[in-house]
PDB file of C-alpha atoms and ligand atoms in Angstrom:
ATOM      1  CA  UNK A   1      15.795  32.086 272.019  1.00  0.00           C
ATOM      2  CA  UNK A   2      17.529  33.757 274.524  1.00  0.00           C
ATOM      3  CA  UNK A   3      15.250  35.805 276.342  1.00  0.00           C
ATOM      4  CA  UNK A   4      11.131  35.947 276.046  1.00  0.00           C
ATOM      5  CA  UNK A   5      10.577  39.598 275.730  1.00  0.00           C
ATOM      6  CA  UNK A   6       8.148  39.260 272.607  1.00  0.00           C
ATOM      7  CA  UNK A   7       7.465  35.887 272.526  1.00  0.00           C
ATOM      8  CA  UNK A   8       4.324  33.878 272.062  1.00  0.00           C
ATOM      9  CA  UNK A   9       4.705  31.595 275.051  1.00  0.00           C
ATOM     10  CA  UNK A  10       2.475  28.618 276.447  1.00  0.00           C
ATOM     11  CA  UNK A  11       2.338  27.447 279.783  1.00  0.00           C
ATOM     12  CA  UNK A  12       0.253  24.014 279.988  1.00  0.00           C
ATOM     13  CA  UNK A  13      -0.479  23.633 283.837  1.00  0.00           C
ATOM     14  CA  UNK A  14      -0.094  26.703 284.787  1.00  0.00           C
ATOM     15  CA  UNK A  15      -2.991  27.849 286.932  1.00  0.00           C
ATOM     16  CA  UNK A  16      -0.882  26.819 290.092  1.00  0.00           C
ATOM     17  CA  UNK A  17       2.708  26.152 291.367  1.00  0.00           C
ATOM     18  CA  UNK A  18       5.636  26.679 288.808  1.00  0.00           C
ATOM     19  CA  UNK A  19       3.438  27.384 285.897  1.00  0.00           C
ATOM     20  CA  UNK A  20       1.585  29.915 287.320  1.00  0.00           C
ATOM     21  CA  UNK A  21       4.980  31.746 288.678  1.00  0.00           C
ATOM     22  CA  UNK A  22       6.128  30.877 284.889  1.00  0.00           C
ATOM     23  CA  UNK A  23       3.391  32.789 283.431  1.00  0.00           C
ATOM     24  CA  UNK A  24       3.883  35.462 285.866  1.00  0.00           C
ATOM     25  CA  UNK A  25       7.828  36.145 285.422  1.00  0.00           C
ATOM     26  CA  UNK A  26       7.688  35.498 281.604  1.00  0.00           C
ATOM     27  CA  UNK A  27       3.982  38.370 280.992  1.00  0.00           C
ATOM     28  CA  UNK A  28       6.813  40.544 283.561  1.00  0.00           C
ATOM     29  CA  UNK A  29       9.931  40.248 281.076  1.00  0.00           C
ATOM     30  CA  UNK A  30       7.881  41.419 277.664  1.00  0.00           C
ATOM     31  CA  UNK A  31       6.302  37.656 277.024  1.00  0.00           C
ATOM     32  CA  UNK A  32       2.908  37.382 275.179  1.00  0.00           C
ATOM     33  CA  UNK A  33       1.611  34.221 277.659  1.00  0.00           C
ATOM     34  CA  UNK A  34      -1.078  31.755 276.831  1.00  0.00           C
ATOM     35  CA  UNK A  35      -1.979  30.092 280.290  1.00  0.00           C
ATOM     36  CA  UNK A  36      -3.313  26.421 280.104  1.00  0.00           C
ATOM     37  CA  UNK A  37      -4.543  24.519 282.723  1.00  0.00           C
ATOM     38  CA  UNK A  38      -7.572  21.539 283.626  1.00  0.00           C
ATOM     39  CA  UNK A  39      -8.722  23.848 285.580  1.00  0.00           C
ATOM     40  CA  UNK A  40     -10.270  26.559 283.939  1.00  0.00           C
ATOM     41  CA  UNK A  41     -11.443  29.210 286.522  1.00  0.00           C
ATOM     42  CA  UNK A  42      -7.592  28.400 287.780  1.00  0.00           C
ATOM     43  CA  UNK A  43      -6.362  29.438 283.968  1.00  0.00           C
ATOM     44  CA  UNK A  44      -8.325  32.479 283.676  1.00  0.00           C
ATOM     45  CA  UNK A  45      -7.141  33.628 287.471  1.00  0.00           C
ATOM     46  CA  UNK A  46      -3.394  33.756 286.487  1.00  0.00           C
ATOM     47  CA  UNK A  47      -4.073  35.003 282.594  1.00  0.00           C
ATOM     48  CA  UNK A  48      -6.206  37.817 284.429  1.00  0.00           C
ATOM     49  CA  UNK A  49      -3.791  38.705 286.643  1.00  0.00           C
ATOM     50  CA  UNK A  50      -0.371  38.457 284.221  1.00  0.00           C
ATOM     51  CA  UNK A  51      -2.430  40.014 281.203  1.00  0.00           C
ATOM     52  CA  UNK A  52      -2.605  36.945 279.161  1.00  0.00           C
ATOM     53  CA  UNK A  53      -4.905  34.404 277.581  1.00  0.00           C
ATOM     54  CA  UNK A  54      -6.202  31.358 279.141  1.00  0.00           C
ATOM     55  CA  UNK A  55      -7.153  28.396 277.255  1.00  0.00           C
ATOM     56  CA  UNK A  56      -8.491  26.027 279.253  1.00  0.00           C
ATOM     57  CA  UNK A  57      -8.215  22.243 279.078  1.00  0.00           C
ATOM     58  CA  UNK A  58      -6.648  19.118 279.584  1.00  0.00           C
ATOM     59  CA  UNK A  59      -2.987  19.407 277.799  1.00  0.00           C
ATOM     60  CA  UNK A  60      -2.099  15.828 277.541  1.00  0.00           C
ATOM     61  CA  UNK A  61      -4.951  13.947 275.625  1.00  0.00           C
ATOM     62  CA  UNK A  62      -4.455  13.949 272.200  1.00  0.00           C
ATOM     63  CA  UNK A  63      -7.681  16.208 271.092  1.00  0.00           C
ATOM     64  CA  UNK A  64      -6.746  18.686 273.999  1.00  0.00           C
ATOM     65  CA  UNK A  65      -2.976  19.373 272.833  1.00  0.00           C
ATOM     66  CA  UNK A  66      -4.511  19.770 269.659  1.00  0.00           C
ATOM     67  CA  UNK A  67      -6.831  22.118 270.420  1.00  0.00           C
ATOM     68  CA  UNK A  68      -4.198  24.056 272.970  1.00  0.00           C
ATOM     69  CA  UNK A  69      -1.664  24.056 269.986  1.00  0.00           C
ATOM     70  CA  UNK A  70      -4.267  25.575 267.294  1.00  0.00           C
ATOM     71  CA  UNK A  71      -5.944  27.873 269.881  1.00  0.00           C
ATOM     72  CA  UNK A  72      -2.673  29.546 270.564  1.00  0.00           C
ATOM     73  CA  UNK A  73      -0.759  29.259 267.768  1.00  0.00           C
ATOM     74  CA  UNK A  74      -4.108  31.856 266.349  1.00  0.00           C
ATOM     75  CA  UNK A  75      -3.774  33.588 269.731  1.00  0.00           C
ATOM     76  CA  UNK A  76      -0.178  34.326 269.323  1.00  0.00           C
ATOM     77  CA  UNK A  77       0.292  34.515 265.890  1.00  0.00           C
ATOM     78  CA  UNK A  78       2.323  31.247 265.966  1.00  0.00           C
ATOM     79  CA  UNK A  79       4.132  29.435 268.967  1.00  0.00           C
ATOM     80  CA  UNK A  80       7.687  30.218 269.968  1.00  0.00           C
ATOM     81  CA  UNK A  81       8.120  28.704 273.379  1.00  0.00           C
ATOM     82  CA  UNK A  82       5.894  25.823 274.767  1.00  0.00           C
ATOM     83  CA  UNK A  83       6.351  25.147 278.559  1.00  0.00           C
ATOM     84  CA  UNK A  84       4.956  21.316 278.465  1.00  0.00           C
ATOM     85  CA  UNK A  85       4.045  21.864 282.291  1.00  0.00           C
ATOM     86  CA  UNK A  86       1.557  19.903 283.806  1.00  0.00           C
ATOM     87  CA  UNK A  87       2.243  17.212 285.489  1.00  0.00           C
ATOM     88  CA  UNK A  88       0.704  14.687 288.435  1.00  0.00           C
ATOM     89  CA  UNK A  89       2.502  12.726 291.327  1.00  0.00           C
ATOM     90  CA  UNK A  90       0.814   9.602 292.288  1.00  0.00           C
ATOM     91  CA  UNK A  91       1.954   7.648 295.371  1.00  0.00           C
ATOM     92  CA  UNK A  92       2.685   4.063 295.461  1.00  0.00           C
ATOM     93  CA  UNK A  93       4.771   1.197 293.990  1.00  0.00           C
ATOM     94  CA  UNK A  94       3.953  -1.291 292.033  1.00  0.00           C
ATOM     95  CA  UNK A  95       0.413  -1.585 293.791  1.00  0.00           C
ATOM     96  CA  UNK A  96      -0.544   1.574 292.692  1.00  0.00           C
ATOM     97  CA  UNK A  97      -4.337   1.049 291.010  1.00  0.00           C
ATOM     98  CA  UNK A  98      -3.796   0.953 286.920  1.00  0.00           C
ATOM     99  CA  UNK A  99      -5.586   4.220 286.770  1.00  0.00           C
ATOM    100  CA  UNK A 100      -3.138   5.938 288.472  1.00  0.00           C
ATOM    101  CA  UNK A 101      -0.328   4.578 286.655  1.00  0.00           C
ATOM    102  CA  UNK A 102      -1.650   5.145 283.081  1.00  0.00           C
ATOM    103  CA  UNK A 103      -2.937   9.070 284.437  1.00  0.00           C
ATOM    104  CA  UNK A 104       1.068   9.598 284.952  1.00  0.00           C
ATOM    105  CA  UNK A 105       2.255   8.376 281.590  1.00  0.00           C
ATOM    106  CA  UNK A 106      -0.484  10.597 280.025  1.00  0.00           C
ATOM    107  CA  UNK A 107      -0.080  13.726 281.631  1.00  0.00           C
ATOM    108  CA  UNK A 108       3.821  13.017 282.381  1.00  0.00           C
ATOM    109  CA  UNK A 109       5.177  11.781 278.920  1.00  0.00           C
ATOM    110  CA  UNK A 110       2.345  11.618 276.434  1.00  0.00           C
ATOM    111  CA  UNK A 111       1.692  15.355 276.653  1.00  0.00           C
ATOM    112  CA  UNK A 112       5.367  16.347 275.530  1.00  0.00           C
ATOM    113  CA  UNK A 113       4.832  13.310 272.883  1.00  0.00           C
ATOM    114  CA  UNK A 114       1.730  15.005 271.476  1.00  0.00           C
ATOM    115  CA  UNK A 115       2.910  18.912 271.985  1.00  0.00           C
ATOM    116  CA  UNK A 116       6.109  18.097 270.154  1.00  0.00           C
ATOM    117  CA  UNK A 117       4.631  16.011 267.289  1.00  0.00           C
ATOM    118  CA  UNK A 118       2.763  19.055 266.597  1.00  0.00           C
ATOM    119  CA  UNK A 119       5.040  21.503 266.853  1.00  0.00           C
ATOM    120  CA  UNK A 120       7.994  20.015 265.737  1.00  0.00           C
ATOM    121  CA  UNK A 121       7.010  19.806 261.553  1.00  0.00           C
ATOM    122  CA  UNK A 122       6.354  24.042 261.342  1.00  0.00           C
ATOM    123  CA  UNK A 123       9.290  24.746 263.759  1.00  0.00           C
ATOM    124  CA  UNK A 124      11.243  23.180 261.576  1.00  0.00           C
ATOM    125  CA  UNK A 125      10.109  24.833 258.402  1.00  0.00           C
ATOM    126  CA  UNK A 126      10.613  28.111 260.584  1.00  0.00           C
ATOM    127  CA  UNK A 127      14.023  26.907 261.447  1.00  0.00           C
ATOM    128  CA  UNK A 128      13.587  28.060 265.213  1.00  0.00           C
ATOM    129  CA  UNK A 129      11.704  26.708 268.174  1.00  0.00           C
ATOM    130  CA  UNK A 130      11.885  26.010 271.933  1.00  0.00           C
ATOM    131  CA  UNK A 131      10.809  23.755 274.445  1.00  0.00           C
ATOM    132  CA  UNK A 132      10.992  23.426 278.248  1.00  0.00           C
ATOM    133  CA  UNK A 133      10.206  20.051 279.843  1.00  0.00           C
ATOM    134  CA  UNK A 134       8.944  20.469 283.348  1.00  0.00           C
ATOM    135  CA  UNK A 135      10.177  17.345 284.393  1.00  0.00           C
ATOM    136  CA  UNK A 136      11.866  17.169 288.490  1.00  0.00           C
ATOM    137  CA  UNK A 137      14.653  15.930 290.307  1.00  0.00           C
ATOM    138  CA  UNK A 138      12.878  12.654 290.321  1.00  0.00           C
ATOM    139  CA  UNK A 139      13.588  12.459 286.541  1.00  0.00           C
ATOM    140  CA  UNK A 140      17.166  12.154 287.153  1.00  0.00           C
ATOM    141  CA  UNK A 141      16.981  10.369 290.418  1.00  0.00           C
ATOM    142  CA  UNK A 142      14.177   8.575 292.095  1.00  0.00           C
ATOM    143  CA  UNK A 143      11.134   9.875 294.061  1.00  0.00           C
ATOM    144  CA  UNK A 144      10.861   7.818 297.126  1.00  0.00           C
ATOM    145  CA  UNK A 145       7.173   6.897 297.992  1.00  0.00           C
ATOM    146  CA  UNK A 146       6.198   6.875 294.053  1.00  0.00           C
ATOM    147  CA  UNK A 147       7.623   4.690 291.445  1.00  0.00           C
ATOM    148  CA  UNK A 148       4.539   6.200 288.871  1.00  0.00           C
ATOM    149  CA  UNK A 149       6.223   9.378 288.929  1.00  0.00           C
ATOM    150  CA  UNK A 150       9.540   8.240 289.151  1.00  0.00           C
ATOM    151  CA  UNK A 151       9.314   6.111 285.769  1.00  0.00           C
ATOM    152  CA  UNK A 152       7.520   8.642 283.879  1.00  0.00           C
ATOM    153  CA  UNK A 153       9.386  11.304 284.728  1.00  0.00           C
ATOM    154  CA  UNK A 154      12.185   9.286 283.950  1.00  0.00           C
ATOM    155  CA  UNK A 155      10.732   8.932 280.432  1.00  0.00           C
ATOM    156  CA  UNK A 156      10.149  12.623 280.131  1.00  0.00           C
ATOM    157  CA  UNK A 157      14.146  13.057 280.400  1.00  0.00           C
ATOM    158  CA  UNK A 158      14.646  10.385 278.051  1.00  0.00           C
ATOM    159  CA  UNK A 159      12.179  12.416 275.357  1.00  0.00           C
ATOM    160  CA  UNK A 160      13.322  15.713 276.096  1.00  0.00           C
ATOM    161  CA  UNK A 161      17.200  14.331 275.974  1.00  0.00           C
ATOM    162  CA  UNK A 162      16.127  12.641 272.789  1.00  0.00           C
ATOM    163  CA  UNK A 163      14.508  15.808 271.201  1.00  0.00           C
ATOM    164  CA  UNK A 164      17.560  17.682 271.691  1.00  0.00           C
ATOM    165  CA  UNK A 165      20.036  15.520 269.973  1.00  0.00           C
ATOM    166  CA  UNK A 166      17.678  15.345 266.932  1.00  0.00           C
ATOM    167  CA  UNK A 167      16.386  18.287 266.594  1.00  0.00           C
ATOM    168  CA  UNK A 168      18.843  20.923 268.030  1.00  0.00           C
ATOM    169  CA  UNK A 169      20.895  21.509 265.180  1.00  0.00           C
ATOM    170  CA  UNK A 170      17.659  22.512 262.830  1.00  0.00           C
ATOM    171  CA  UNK A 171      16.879  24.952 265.338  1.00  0.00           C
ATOM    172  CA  UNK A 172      14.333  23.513 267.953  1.00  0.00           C
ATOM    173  CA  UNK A 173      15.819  24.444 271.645  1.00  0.00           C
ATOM    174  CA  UNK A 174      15.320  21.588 274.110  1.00  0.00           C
ATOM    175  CA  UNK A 175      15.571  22.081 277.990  1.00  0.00           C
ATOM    176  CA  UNK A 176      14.636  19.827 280.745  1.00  0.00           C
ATOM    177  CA  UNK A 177      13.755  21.902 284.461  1.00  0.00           C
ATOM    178  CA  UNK A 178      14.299  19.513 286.998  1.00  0.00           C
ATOM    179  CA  UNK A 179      13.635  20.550 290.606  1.00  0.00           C
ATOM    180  CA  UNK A 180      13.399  19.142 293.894  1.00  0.00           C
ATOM    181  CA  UNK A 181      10.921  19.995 296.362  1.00  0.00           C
ATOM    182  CA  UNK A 182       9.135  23.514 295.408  1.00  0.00           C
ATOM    183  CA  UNK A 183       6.173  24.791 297.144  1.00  0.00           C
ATOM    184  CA  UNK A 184       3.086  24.064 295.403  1.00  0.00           C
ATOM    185  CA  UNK A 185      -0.263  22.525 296.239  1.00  0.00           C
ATOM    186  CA  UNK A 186       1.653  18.981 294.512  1.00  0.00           C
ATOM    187  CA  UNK A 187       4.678  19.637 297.257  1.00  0.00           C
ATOM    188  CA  UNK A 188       2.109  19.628 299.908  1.00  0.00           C
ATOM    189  CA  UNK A 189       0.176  16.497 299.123  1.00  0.00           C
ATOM    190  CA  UNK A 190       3.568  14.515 298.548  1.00  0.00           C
ATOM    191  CA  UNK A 191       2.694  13.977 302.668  1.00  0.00           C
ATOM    192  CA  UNK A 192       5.181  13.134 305.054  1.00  0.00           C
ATOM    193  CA  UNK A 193       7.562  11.308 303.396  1.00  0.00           C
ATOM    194  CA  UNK A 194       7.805  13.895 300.517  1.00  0.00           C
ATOM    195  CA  UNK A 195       8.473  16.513 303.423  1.00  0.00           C
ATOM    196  CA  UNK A 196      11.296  14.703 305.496  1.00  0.00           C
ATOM    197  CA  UNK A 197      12.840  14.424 302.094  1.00  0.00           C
ATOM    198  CA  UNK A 198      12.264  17.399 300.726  1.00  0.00           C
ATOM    199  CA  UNK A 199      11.820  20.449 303.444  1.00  0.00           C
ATOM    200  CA  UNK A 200      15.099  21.704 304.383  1.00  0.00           C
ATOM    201  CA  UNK A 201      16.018  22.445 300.413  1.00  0.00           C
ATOM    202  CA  UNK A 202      12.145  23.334 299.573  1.00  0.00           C
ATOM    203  CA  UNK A 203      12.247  26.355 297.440  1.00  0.00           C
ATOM    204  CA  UNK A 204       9.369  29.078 295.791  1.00  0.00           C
ATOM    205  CA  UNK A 205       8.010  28.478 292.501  1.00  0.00           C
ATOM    206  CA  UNK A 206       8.993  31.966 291.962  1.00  0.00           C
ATOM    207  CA  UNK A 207      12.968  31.042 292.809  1.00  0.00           C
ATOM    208  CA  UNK A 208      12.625  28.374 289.703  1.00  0.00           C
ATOM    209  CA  UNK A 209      11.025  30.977 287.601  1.00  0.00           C
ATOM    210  CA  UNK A 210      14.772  33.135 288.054  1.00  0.00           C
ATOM    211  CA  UNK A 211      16.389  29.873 287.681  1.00  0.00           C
ATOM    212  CA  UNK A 212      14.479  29.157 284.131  1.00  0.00           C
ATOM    213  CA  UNK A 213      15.031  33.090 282.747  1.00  0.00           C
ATOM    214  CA  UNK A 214      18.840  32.405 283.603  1.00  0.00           C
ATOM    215  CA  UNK A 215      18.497  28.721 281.867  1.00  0.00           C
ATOM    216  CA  UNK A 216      16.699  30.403 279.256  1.00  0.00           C
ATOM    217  CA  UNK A 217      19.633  33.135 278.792  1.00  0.00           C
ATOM    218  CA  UNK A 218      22.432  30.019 278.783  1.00  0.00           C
ATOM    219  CA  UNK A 219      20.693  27.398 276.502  1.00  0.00           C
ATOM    220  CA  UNK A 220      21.445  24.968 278.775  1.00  0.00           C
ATOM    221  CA  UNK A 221      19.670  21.627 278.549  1.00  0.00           C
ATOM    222  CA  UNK A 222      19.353  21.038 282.440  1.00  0.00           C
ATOM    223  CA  UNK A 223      18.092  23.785 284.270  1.00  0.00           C
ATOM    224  CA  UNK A 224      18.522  23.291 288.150  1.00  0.00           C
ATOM    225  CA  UNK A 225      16.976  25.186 290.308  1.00  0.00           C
ATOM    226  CA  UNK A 226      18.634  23.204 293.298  1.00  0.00           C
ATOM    227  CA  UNK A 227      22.244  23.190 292.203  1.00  0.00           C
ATOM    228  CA  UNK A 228      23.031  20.199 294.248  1.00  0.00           C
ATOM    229  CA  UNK A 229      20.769  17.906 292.093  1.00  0.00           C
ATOM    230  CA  UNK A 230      23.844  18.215 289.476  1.00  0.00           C
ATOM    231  CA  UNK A 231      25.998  16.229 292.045  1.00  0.00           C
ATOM    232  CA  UNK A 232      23.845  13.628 292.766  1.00  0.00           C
ATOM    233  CA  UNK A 233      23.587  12.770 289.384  1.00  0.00           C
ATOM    234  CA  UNK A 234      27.014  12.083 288.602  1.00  0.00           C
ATOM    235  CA  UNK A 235      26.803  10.230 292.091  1.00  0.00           C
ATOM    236  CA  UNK A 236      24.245   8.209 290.388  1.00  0.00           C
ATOM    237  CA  UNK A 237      26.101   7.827 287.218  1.00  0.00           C
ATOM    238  CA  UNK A 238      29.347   7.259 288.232  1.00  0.00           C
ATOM    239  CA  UNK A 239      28.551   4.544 291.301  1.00  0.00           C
ATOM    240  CA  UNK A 240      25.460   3.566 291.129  1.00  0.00           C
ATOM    241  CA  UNK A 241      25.287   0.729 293.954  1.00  0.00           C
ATOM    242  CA  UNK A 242      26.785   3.589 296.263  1.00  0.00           C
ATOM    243  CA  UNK A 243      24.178   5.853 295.677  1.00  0.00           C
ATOM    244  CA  UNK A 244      21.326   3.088 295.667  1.00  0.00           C
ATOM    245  CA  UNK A 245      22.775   2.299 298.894  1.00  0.00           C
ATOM    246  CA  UNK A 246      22.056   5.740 300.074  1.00  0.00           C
ATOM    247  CA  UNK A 247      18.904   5.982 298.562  1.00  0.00           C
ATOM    248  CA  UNK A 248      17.955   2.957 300.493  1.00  0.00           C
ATOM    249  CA  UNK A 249      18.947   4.213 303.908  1.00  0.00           C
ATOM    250  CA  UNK A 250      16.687   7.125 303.490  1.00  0.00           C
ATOM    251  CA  UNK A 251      14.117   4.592 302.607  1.00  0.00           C
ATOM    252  CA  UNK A 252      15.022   3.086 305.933  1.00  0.00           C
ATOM    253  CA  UNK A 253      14.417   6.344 307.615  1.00  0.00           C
ATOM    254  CA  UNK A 254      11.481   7.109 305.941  1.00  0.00           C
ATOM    255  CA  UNK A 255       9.864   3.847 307.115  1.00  0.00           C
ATOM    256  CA  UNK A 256      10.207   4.678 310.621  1.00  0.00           C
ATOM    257  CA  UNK A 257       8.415   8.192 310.453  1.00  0.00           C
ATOM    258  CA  UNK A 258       5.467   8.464 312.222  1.00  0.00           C
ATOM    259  CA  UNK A 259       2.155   7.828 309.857  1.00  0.00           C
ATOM    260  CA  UNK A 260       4.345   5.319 307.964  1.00  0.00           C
TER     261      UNK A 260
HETATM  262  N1  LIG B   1       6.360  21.006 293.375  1.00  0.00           N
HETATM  263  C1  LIG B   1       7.465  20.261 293.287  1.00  0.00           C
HETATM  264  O1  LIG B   1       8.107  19.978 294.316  1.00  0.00           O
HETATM  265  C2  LIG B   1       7.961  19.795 291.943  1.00  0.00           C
HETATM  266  C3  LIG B   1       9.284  19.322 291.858  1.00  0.00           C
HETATM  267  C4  LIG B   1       9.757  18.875 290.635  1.00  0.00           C
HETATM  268  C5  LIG B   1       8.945  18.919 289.519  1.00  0.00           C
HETATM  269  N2  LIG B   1       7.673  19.364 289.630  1.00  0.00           N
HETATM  270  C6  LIG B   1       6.846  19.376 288.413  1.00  0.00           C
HETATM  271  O2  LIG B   1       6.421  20.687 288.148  1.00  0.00           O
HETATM  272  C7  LIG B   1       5.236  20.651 287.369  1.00  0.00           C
HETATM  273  C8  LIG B   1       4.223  21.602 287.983  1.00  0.00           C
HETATM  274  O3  LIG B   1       3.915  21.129 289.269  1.00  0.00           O
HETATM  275  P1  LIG B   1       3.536  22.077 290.492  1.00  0.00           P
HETATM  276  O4  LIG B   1       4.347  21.657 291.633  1.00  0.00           O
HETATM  277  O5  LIG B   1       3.499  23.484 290.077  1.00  0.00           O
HETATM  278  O6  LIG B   1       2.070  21.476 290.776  1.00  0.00           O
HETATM  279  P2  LIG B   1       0.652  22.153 290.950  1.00  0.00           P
HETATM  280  O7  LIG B   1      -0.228  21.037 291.358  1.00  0.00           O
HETATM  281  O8  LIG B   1       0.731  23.390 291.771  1.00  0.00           O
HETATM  282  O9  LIG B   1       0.295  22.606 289.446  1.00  0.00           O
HETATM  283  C9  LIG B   1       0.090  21.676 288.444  1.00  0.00           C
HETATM  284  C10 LIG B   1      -1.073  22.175 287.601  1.00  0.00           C
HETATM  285  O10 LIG B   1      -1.221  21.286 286.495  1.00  0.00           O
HETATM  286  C11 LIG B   1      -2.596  21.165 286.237  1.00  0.00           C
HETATM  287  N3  LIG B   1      -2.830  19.947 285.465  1.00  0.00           N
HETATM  288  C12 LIG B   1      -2.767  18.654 285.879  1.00  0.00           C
HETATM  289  N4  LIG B   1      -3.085  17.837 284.877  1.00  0.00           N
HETATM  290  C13 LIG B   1      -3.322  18.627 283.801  1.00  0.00           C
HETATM  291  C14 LIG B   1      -3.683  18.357 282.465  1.00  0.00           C
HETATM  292  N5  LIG B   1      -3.877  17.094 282.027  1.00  0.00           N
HETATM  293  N6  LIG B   1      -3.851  19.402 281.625  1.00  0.00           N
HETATM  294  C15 LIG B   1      -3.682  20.675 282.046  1.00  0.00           C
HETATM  295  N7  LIG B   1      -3.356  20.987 283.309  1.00  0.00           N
HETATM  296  C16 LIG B   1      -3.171  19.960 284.176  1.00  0.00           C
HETATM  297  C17 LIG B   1      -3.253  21.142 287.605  1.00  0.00           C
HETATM  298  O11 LIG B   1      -4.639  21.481 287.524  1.00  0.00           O
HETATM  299  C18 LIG B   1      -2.413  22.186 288.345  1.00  0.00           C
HETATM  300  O12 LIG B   1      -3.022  23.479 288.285  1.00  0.00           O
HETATM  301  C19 LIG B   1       4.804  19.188 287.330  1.00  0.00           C
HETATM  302  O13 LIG B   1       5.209  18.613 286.101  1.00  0.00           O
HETATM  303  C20 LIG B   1       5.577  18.567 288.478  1.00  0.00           C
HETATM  304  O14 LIG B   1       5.798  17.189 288.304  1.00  0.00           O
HETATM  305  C21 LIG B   1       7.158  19.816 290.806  1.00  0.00           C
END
């Protein structure tokens, strides 16, 4: 798919932030948009105002992807595009309480898991489908302040990269969005540290909605709203101690903000 006038589309996550602006761009281009979100007066807001459908509920347990998956796949006379959204930023290390860790691999990786094990078997009878990760810089980098969201959204790139290779020639489309800091209600709690890191290159949810149409148009499998995320990663890749290095001294600096 190279554009989403016409198509069935769901957004999980998407009464707020990106999805919402997702919803939004894609109901403005010709899209038929099923919004999704936990919260469901949140869901019906956006569907209300971009002339979709909200289904309501939590998109990453295994009887709510089910149910999101059926309800629209009725609602839209089958599924061409699933935006597996929704996602959660935890802070901490290794401290961080067990709860919070196992929320992030639910909501973080298990919901792609569970979307894709359902959609997967008819796209490939169909011979076409597509799928955009909403995973985040941190997926290709690190996340300062929170190693739950850093791992997890680490595994989401490893799933999305490993959909793609398996699945890409029997028609299944696999991208991965991976911002840095955008303005949404999960940019603002990320607190000080996530705004000294993250301010100066802070961008709308509406500038990553362009940047996933144009990803969209291109096929690629990394869409980058913040070119210069593309750089660091071959930083990463190609010295890694250098760039941990780095990485540390902005630790460094973090630590002596004030409220640290
Ligand atoms: N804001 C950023 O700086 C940034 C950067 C990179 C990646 N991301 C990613 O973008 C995605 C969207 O984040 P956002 O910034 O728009 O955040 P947001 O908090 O504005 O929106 C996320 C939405 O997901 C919903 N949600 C959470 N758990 C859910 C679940 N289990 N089922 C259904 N809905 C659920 C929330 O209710 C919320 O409305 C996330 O995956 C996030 O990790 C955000």
């Amino acid at each position: 798919m190279r554009s989403v006038t016409g198509a069935g589309v769901v957004i999980t996550g998407a009464g707020s932030g990106i999805g919402a602006a997702l919803a939004r761009r894609f109901a403005a281009e010709g899209a038929r948009v099923v919004v999704n979100d936990i919260d469901a007066a949140a869901a019906q807001e956006v569907a209300k105002a971009c002339g979709g459908e909200a289904l309501p509920g939590d998109a990453a347990s295994e009887a709510g992807v089910t149910g999101l998956i059926s309800g629209a796949a009725d609602l839209l006379d089958g599924i061409d595009l699933f935006c597996a959204n929704a996602g959660i930023a935890r802070p901490g290390g290794a401290d961080a309480a067990e709860l919070d860790w196992d929320a992030s691999w639910q909501v973080n990786v298990m919901a792609h898991v569970r979307a894709a094990r359902l959609l997967t078997g008819p796209w490939l009878e169909q011979g076409q489908g597509h799928l955009i990760y909403t995973v985040s810089a941190a997926g290709l980098l690190t996340m300062l302040g929170s190693a739950p969201y850093s791992v997890t959204k680490h595994a989401a790139l490893a799933f999305a990269e490993w959909m793609s290779a398996t699945y890409d020639h029997r028609g299944i489309t696999v991208q991965a969005l991976c911002p840095q800091g955008v303005r949404t209600p999960l940019y603002e709690s990320s607190g000080p540290v996530g705004h000294a890191l993250m301010d100066a290159t802070a961008i709308t949810p509406d500038a990553v909605a362009d940047a996933v149409i144009e990803g969209i148009a291109d096929g690629r499998f990394l869409i980058l709203p913040h070119p210069e995320v593309s750089l660091m990663y071959s930083r990463r890749a190609t010295d890694p101690d250098r760039w941990l290095n780095g990485m540390n001294r902005l630790q460094q600096r973090v630590e002596k903000l004030p409220d640290q």
